[in-house]
PDB file of C-alpha atoms (C1' of nucleotides) in Angstrom:
ATOM      1  CA  UNK A   1      25.235 -51.667 -35.146  1.00 53.00           C
ATOM      2  CA  UNK A   2      24.756 -49.618 -38.130  1.00 58.00           C
ATOM      3  CA  UNK A   3      22.345 -47.153 -38.642  1.00 51.00           C
ATOM      4  CA  UNK A   4      20.587 -48.800 -40.688  1.00 57.00           C
ATOM      5  CA  UNK A   5      20.101 -51.827 -38.912  1.00 84.00           C
ATOM      6  CA  UNK A   6      16.895 -52.566 -37.022  1.00 94.00           C
ATOM      7  CA  UNK A   7      16.867 -54.649 -33.615  1.00 96.00           C
ATOM      8  CA  UNK A   8      14.659 -55.149 -31.108  1.00 98.00           C
ATOM      9  CA  UNK A   9      15.604 -54.789 -27.102  1.00 98.00           C
ATOM     10  CA  UNK A  10      13.655 -56.831 -24.623  1.00 98.00           C
ATOM     11  CA  UNK A  11      13.769 -58.214 -21.244  1.00 98.00           C
ATOM     12  CA  UNK A  12      11.766 -60.446 -19.460  1.00 98.00           C
ATOM     13  CA  UNK A  13      10.706 -60.548 -15.936  1.00 98.00           C
ATOM     14  CA  UNK A  14      10.323 -64.567 -14.619  1.00 98.00           C
ATOM     15  CA  UNK A  15       9.502 -66.402 -12.292  1.00 97.00           C
ATOM     16  CA  UNK A  16      12.709 -67.545 -11.414  1.00 96.00           C
ATOM     17  CA  UNK A  17      15.792 -68.731 -13.084  1.00 96.00           C
ATOM     18  CA  UNK A  18      15.664 -71.240 -15.349  1.00 94.00           C
ATOM     19  CA  UNK A  19      12.532 -72.591 -17.510  1.00 96.00           C
ATOM     20  CA  UNK A  20      14.140 -76.165 -17.640  1.00 93.00           C
ATOM     21  CA  UNK A  21      13.064 -76.594 -14.065  1.00 93.00           C
ATOM     22  CA  UNK A  22       9.833 -75.219 -14.802  1.00 94.00           C
ATOM     23  CA  UNK A  23       9.786 -71.348 -14.221  1.00 96.00           C
ATOM     24  CA  UNK A  24       7.964 -69.168 -16.729  1.00 97.00           C
ATOM     25  CA  UNK A  25       7.726 -65.504 -18.025  1.00 98.00           C
ATOM     26  CA  UNK A  26       5.572 -62.778 -16.609  1.00 98.00           C
ATOM     27  CA  UNK A  27       6.005 -59.622 -18.381  1.00 98.00           C
ATOM     28  CA  UNK A  28       8.059 -58.738 -21.445  1.00 98.00           C
ATOM     29  CA  UNK A  29       9.232 -55.852 -22.649  1.00 98.00           C
ATOM     30  CA  UNK A  30      11.059 -54.691 -25.416  1.00 98.00           C
ATOM     31  CA  UNK A  31      11.783 -51.528 -27.817  1.00 98.00           C
ATOM     32  CA  UNK A  32      12.673 -51.673 -32.001  1.00 97.00           C
ATOM     33  CA  UNK A  33      15.450 -49.456 -32.488  1.00 96.00           C
ATOM     34  CA  UNK A  34      15.480 -48.086 -36.484  1.00 93.00           C
ATOM     35  CA  UNK A  35      18.064 -45.849 -37.703  1.00 87.00           C
ATOM     36  CA  UNK A  36      19.425 -45.120 -34.686  1.00 88.00           C
ATOM     37  CA  UNK A  37      16.154 -44.229 -32.722  1.00 92.00           C
ATOM     38  CA  UNK A  38      13.586 -46.130 -30.899  1.00 95.00           C
ATOM     39  CA  UNK A  39      10.540 -46.913 -32.917  1.00 96.00           C
ATOM     40  CA  UNK A  40       8.570 -48.800 -31.607  1.00 97.00           C
ATOM     41  CA  UNK A  41       7.127 -50.592 -28.052  1.00 98.00           C
ATOM     42  CA  UNK A  42       5.959 -53.387 -26.498  1.00 98.00           C
ATOM     43  CA  UNK A  43       4.987 -54.273 -22.834  1.00 98.00           C
ATOM     44  CA  UNK A  44       2.634 -56.839 -21.401  1.00 98.00           C
ATOM     45  CA  UNK A  45       2.349 -58.354 -18.399  1.00 98.00           C
ATOM     46  CA  UNK A  46       1.307 -62.724 -18.721  1.00 98.00           C
ATOM     47  CA  UNK A  47      -0.126 -64.875 -16.420  1.00 98.00           C
ATOM     48  CA  UNK A  48       1.925 -68.055 -16.140  1.00 97.00           C
ATOM     49  CA  UNK A  49      -0.747 -69.856 -14.403  1.00 95.00           C
ATOM     50  CA  UNK A  50       0.180 -70.221 -11.159  1.00 95.00           C
ATOM     51  CA  UNK A  51       0.853 -67.987  -8.046  1.00 96.00           C
ATOM     52  CA  UNK A  52       4.593 -66.003  -8.187  1.00 97.00           C
ATOM     53  CA  UNK A  53       6.606 -66.013  -4.714  1.00 96.00           C
ATOM     54  CA  UNK A  54       7.007 -63.524  -2.465  1.00 96.00           C
ATOM     55  CA  UNK A  55      10.782 -62.751  -3.511  1.00 95.00           C
ATOM     56  CA  UNK A  56       9.202 -62.144  -7.140  1.00 97.00           C
ATOM     57  CA  UNK A  57       6.904 -59.926  -6.114  1.00 97.00           C
ATOM     58  CA  UNK A  58       9.596 -57.727  -4.133  1.00 95.00           C
ATOM     59  CA  UNK A  59      11.976 -57.907  -7.146  1.00 96.00           C
ATOM     60  CA  UNK A  60       9.971 -56.843  -9.882  1.00 97.00           C
ATOM     61  CA  UNK A  61       7.061 -54.881  -8.236  1.00 96.00           C
ATOM     62  CA  UNK A  62       4.849 -57.050  -9.959  1.00 97.00           C
ATOM     63  CA  UNK A  63       1.814 -58.864  -7.989  1.00 97.00           C
ATOM     64  CA  UNK A  64       0.134 -61.348  -7.975  1.00 97.00           C
ATOM     65  CA  UNK A  65      -3.216 -59.514  -7.770  1.00 97.00           C
ATOM     66  CA  UNK A  66      -1.425 -57.878 -11.019  1.00 97.00           C
ATOM     67  CA  UNK A  67      -1.291 -61.532 -13.077  1.00 97.00           C
ATOM     68  CA  UNK A  68      -4.420 -62.657 -12.185  1.00 96.00           C
ATOM     69  CA  UNK A  69      -6.083 -60.221 -14.880  1.00 95.00           C
ATOM     70  CA  UNK A  70      -3.358 -60.718 -17.346  1.00 97.00           C
ATOM     71  CA  UNK A  71      -3.432 -62.633 -20.580  1.00 98.00           C
ATOM     72  CA  UNK A  72      -2.111 -66.134 -20.498  1.00 97.00           C
ATOM     73  CA  UNK A  73       1.613 -66.524 -21.740  1.00 97.00           C
ATOM     74  CA  UNK A  74       0.262 -68.143 -24.650  1.00 97.00           C
ATOM     75  CA  UNK A  75      -1.769 -65.443 -26.088  1.00 97.00           C
ATOM     76  CA  UNK A  76       0.912 -62.322 -25.421  1.00 98.00           C
ATOM     77  CA  UNK A  77       3.707 -64.796 -26.931  1.00 98.00           C
ATOM     78  CA  UNK A  78       1.774 -64.839 -29.697  1.00 98.00           C
ATOM     79  CA  UNK A  79       1.360 -61.257 -30.434  1.00 98.00           C
ATOM     80  CA  UNK A  80       5.256 -60.873 -28.908  1.00 98.00           C
ATOM     81  CA  UNK A  81       6.220 -63.063 -32.091  1.00 97.00           C
ATOM     82  CA  UNK A  82       4.602 -60.885 -34.342  1.00 97.00           C
ATOM     83  CA  UNK A  83       6.411 -58.002 -33.096  1.00 97.00           C
ATOM     84  CA  UNK A  84      10.137 -59.359 -33.446  1.00 97.00           C
ATOM     85  CA  UNK A  85       9.105 -60.844 -36.513  1.00 95.00           C
ATOM     86  CA  UNK A  86      12.858 -61.657 -37.916  1.00 94.00           C
ATOM     87  CA  UNK A  87      14.849 -58.889 -36.710  1.00 96.00           C
ATOM     88  CA  UNK A  88      17.835 -59.483 -34.629  1.00 96.00           C
ATOM     89  CA  UNK A  89      17.664 -59.496 -30.801  1.00 97.00           C
ATOM     90  CA  UNK A  90      19.663 -57.632 -28.036  1.00 97.00           C
ATOM     91  CA  UNK A  91      19.803 -58.258 -24.456  1.00 98.00           C
ATOM     92  CA  UNK A  92      21.310 -57.937 -20.974  1.00 97.00           C
ATOM     93  CA  UNK A  93      22.429 -61.154 -20.395  1.00 97.00           C
ATOM     94  CA  UNK A  94      21.034 -62.285 -23.549  1.00 97.00           C
ATOM     95  CA  UNK A  95      21.644 -66.259 -22.344  1.00 96.00           C
ATOM     96  CA  UNK A  96      18.986 -65.416 -19.674  1.00 97.00           C
ATOM     97  CA  UNK A  97      16.281 -63.893 -22.305  1.00 98.00           C
ATOM     98  CA  UNK A  98      16.989 -66.654 -24.741  1.00 97.00           C
ATOM     99  CA  UNK A  99      16.269 -69.458 -23.299  1.00 96.00           C
ATOM    100  CA  UNK A 100      12.960 -67.638 -21.840  1.00 98.00           C
ATOM    101  CA  UNK A 101      12.174 -66.311 -25.320  1.00 98.00           C
ATOM    102  CA  UNK A 102      12.826 -69.864 -26.597  1.00 97.00           C
ATOM    103  CA  UNK A 103      10.913 -71.754 -24.193  1.00 97.00           C
ATOM    104  CA  UNK A 104       8.153 -69.636 -24.261  1.00 98.00           C
ATOM    105  CA  UNK A 105       7.706 -69.959 -28.234  1.00 98.00           C
ATOM    106  CA  UNK A 106       8.148 -73.055 -27.851  1.00 97.00           C
ATOM    107  CA  UNK A 107       4.905 -73.694 -26.386  1.00 97.00           C
ATOM    108  CA  UNK A 108       2.697 -72.042 -28.512  1.00 97.00           C
ATOM    109  CA  UNK A 109       4.772 -73.879 -31.577  1.00 96.00           C
ATOM    110  CA  UNK A 110       6.802 -70.792 -32.514  1.00 95.00           C
ATOM    111  CA  UNK A 111      10.607 -69.877 -33.312  1.00 93.00           C
ATOM    112  CA  UNK A 112      12.451 -67.157 -33.506  1.00 95.00           C
ATOM    113  CA  UNK A 113      14.337 -66.186 -36.782  1.00 94.00           C
ATOM    114  CA  UNK A 114      17.156 -63.477 -35.728  1.00 95.00           C
ATOM    115  CA  UNK A 115      19.899 -63.796 -33.848  1.00 95.00           C
ATOM    116  CA  UNK A 116      20.819 -62.441 -30.113  1.00 96.00           C
ATOM    117  CA  UNK A 117      23.505 -59.971 -29.326  1.00 96.00           C
ATOM    118  CA  UNK A 118      24.316 -59.316 -25.058  1.00 97.00           C
ATOM    119  CA  UNK A 119      24.942 -55.834 -24.148  1.00 97.00           C
ATOM    120  CA  UNK A 120      26.670 -57.211 -21.170  1.00 97.00           C
ATOM    121  CA  UNK A 121      29.211 -59.263 -22.758  1.00 96.00           C
ATOM    122  CA  UNK A 122      29.710 -56.005 -25.112  1.00 96.00           C
ATOM    123  CA  UNK A 123      30.235 -53.911 -22.381  1.00 96.00           C
ATOM    124  CA  UNK A 124      32.626 -55.869 -20.504  1.00 95.00           C
ATOM    125  CA  UNK A 125      34.875 -55.331 -23.254  1.00 95.00           C
ATOM    126  CA  UNK A 126      34.065 -51.955 -23.589  1.00 95.00           C
ATOM    127  CA  UNK A 127      34.045 -50.848 -19.935  1.00 95.00           C
ATOM    128  CA  UNK A 128      36.810 -53.086 -18.613  1.00 93.00           C
ATOM    129  CA  UNK A 129      37.229 -50.333 -15.963  1.00 93.00           C
ATOM    130  CA  UNK A 130      33.113 -50.146 -14.847  1.00 95.00           C
ATOM    131  CA  UNK A 131      32.943 -51.087 -11.195  1.00 95.00           C
ATOM    132  CA  UNK A 132      30.315 -53.354 -12.329  1.00 95.00           C
ATOM    133  CA  UNK A 133      28.339 -54.676 -15.319  1.00 96.00           C
ATOM    134  CA  UNK A 134      25.190 -55.007 -14.033  1.00 97.00           C
ATOM    135  CA  UNK A 135      22.746 -53.186 -16.235  1.00 97.00           C
ATOM    136  CA  UNK A 136      22.023 -50.755 -13.703  1.00 96.00           C
ATOM    137  CA  UNK A 137      25.421 -50.575 -12.468  1.00 96.00           C
ATOM    138  CA  UNK A 138      26.158 -49.525 -16.289  1.00 97.00           C
ATOM    139  CA  UNK A 139      23.592 -47.149 -16.838  1.00 97.00           C
ATOM    140  CA  UNK A 140      25.053 -44.987 -13.566  1.00 96.00           C
ATOM    141  CA  UNK A 141      28.568 -45.324 -14.642  1.00 96.00           C
ATOM    142  CA  UNK A 142      27.945 -43.761 -18.167  1.00 95.00           C
ATOM    143  CA  UNK A 143      25.470 -41.246 -16.919  1.00 95.00           C
ATOM    144  CA  UNK A 144      22.273 -42.082 -18.971  1.00 96.00           C
ATOM    145  CA  UNK A 145      19.451 -40.729 -17.443  1.00 95.00           C
ATOM    146  CA  UNK A 146      17.437 -42.172 -15.223  1.00 92.00           C
ATOM    147  CA  UNK A 147      14.208 -41.801 -14.179  1.00 91.00           C
ATOM    148  CA  UNK A 148      12.371 -44.925 -13.987  1.00 92.00           C
ATOM    149  CA  UNK A 149      12.280 -47.940 -11.676  1.00 92.00           C
ATOM    150  CA  UNK A 150      14.784 -51.231 -12.817  1.00 95.00           C
ATOM    151  CA  UNK A 151      13.461 -54.775 -12.549  1.00 96.00           C
ATOM    152  CA  UNK A 152      10.193 -54.015 -15.243  1.00 96.00           C
ATOM    153  CA  UNK A 153      10.403 -55.060 -18.836  1.00 97.00           C
ATOM    154  CA  UNK A 154      10.129 -52.264 -20.532  1.00 97.00           C
ATOM    155  CA  UNK A 155      12.219 -49.806 -18.420  1.00 97.00           C
ATOM    156  CA  UNK A 156      14.806 -52.176 -18.423  1.00 97.00           C
ATOM    157  CA  UNK A 157      14.627 -52.652 -22.541  1.00 98.00           C
ATOM    158  CA  UNK A 158      14.657 -49.136 -22.785  1.00 97.00           C
ATOM    159  CA  UNK A 159      17.752 -48.415 -20.396  1.00 97.00           C
ATOM    160  CA  UNK A 160      19.407 -51.886 -22.254  1.00 98.00           C
ATOM    161  CA  UNK A 161      18.794 -50.046 -25.935  1.00 97.00           C
ATOM    162  CA  UNK A 162      20.499 -46.711 -24.441  1.00 97.00           C
ATOM    163  CA  UNK A 163      23.524 -48.443 -23.426  1.00 97.00           C
ATOM    164  CA  UNK A 164      23.586 -50.208 -26.750  1.00 96.00           C
ATOM    165  CA  UNK A 165      23.412 -46.754 -28.720  1.00 95.00           C
ATOM    166  CA  UNK A 166      26.056 -45.401 -26.320  1.00 95.00           C
ATOM    167  CA  UNK A 167      27.882 -48.614 -26.656  1.00 95.00           C
ATOM    168  CA  UNK A 168      28.122 -47.712 -30.799  1.00 93.00           C
ATOM    169  CA  UNK A 169      28.872 -44.271 -29.348  1.00 92.00           C
ATOM    170  CA  UNK A 170      31.571 -45.566 -27.710  1.00 92.00           C
ATOM    171  CA  UNK A 171      32.992 -47.772 -30.907  1.00 92.00           C
ATOM    172  CA  UNK A 172      32.599 -45.432 -32.805  1.00 87.00           C
ATOM    173  CA  UNK A 173      35.063 -42.230 -31.302  1.00 87.00           C
ATOM    174  CA  UNK A 174      37.644 -45.100 -29.632  1.00 87.00           C
ATOM    175  CA  UNK A 175      38.488 -46.905 -32.726  1.00 85.00           C
ATOM    176  CA  UNK A 176      37.431 -44.234 -35.275  1.00 86.00           C
ATOM    177  CA  UNK A 177      34.583 -47.278 -36.762  1.00 84.00           C
ATOM    178  CA  UNK A 178      31.916 -44.854 -38.381  1.00 80.00           C
ATOM    179  CA  UNK A 179      29.313 -47.050 -38.737  1.00 83.00           C
ATOM    180  CA  UNK A 180      28.981 -50.369 -36.653  1.00 88.00           C
ATOM    181  CA  UNK A 181      27.295 -53.618 -37.697  1.00 89.00           C
ATOM    182  CA  UNK A 182      24.837 -56.135 -35.694  1.00 93.00           C
ATOM    183  CA  UNK A 183      27.490 -59.030 -36.537  1.00 91.00           C
ATOM    184  CA  UNK A 184      30.255 -56.806 -35.845  1.00 91.00           C
ATOM    185  CA  UNK A 185      28.801 -56.118 -32.293  1.00 93.00           C
ATOM    186  CA  UNK A 186      28.079 -59.830 -31.914  1.00 93.00           C
ATOM    187  CA  UNK A 187      31.710 -60.800 -33.347  1.00 92.00           C
ATOM    188  CA  UNK A 188      32.587 -58.157 -30.619  1.00 93.00           C
ATOM    189  CA  UNK A 189      31.350 -60.122 -27.643  1.00 93.00           C
ATOM    190  CA  UNK A 190      33.333 -63.471 -28.883  1.00 91.00           C
ATOM    191  CA  UNK A 191      36.494 -61.715 -29.315  1.00 90.00           C
ATOM    192  CA  UNK A 192      39.151 -61.976 -25.997  1.00 88.00           C
ATOM    193  CA  UNK A 193      39.378 -58.918 -24.073  1.00 84.00           C
ATOM    194  CA  UNK A 194      42.754 -57.951 -25.527  1.00 81.00           C
ATOM    195  CA  UNK A 195      42.165 -58.174 -28.989  1.00 84.00           C
ATOM    196  CA  UNK A 196      39.774 -55.893 -29.517  1.00 84.00           C
ATOM    197  CA  UNK A 197      41.573 -53.457 -30.898  1.00 80.00           C
ATOM    198  CA  UNK A 198      42.478 -55.510 -33.997  1.00 82.00           C
ATOM    199  CA  UNK A 199      38.880 -56.573 -34.234  1.00 81.00           C
ATOM    200  CA  UNK A 200      38.419 -52.857 -35.204  1.00 78.00           C
ATOM    201  CA  UNK A 201      41.703 -52.068 -36.506  1.00 75.00           C
ATOM    202  CA  UNK A 202      41.783 -54.732 -39.228  1.00 60.00           C
ATOM    203  CA  UNK A 203      38.472 -54.028 -41.087  1.00 57.00           C
TER     204      UNK A 203
ATOM    205  C1'  DT B   1      12.598 -73.574   4.638  1.00 75.23           C
ATOM    206  C1'  DG B   2      15.624 -73.100   1.587  1.00 75.23           C
ATOM    207  C1'  DC B   3      17.611 -73.826  -2.545  1.00 75.23           C
ATOM    208  C1'  DC B   4      16.757 -74.415  -7.926  1.00 75.23           C
ATOM    209  C1'  DA B   5      20.531 -73.146 -13.889  1.00 75.23           C
ATOM    210  C1'  DG B   6      23.609 -71.883 -17.335  1.00 75.23           C
ATOM    211  C1'  DG B   7      27.691 -69.417 -20.044  1.00 75.23           C
ATOM    212  C1'  DC B   8      31.326 -66.090 -19.149  1.00 75.23           C
ATOM    213  C1'  DC B   9      35.468 -65.393 -17.373  1.00 75.23           C
ATOM    214  C1'  DC B  10      39.404 -64.903 -14.321  1.00 75.23           C
ATOM    215  C1'  DT B  11      42.934 -67.833 -12.071  1.00 75.23           C
ATOM    216  C1'  DC B  12      45.532 -69.660  -6.996  1.00 75.23           C
ATOM    217  C1'  DT B  13      43.794 -72.511 -14.450  1.00 75.23           C
ATOM    218  C1'  DT B  14      43.325 -76.285 -18.716  1.00 75.23           C
ATOM    219  C1'  DT B  15      42.711 -83.561 -15.240  1.00 75.23           C
ATOM    220  C1'  DA B  16      38.826 -76.809 -11.659  1.00 75.23           C
ATOM    221  C1'  DG B  17      36.826 -73.566  -9.153  1.00 75.23           C
ATOM    222  C1'  DG B  18      34.250 -69.523  -8.426  1.00 75.23           C
ATOM    223  C1'  DG B  19      32.570 -64.895  -9.177  1.00 75.23           C
ATOM    224  C1'  DC B  20      29.777 -62.167 -11.763  1.00 75.23           C
ATOM    225  C1'  DC B  21      25.162 -61.906 -14.626  1.00 75.23           C
ATOM    226  C1'  DT B  22      19.720 -62.391 -15.316  1.00 75.23           C
ATOM    227  C1'  DT B  23      14.509 -63.725 -12.361  1.00 75.23           C
TER     228       DT B  23
END
DNA sequence: TGCCAGGCCCTCTTTAGGGCCTT
């Protein structure tokens, strides 16, 4: 990502794995990266209108009691839609967050303008030797300072943002590309692993 | 009570199956 590119790095906590079977968002966290640093943050719980499972309470630390006093999904998502504007978007395993973002926005008759790029697909190419490509695993593998709790939306979006910026630095160091654009990162995630070198050399 | 999805990617592949990732 060029230092001039502004992107929103986001993460949803949800009631389950798929909006197609009725799952809803329960928390959104996001940071705006501008000129290579975090310039704004968004974090809010949202009430999905029904109790969440014990598994999700344990997984996220978000309890039904916490959600009782949260604003409804639609109200939160309207503010979040304003926050993301028409910026491009980044998430870890972006297909997951993309489905929930589009589903929640559709319920309030809104839609996004920006494109998604996936930090996990980029990391699978840039850290092929890593033991795994979970967000927490990558943060540990590349020694990003981590003093919080994973599986909360703002913390995960902050860690994803740090991973994203670390990958920009890695490309700069390894391939001598000084200013990697968002579109180049997106292209990276669609490039076969064996062809990554060619992607940067052909510039 | 236990499970539910979907895209990517590898391989014992491509007329398929299964692990990885996200909650």
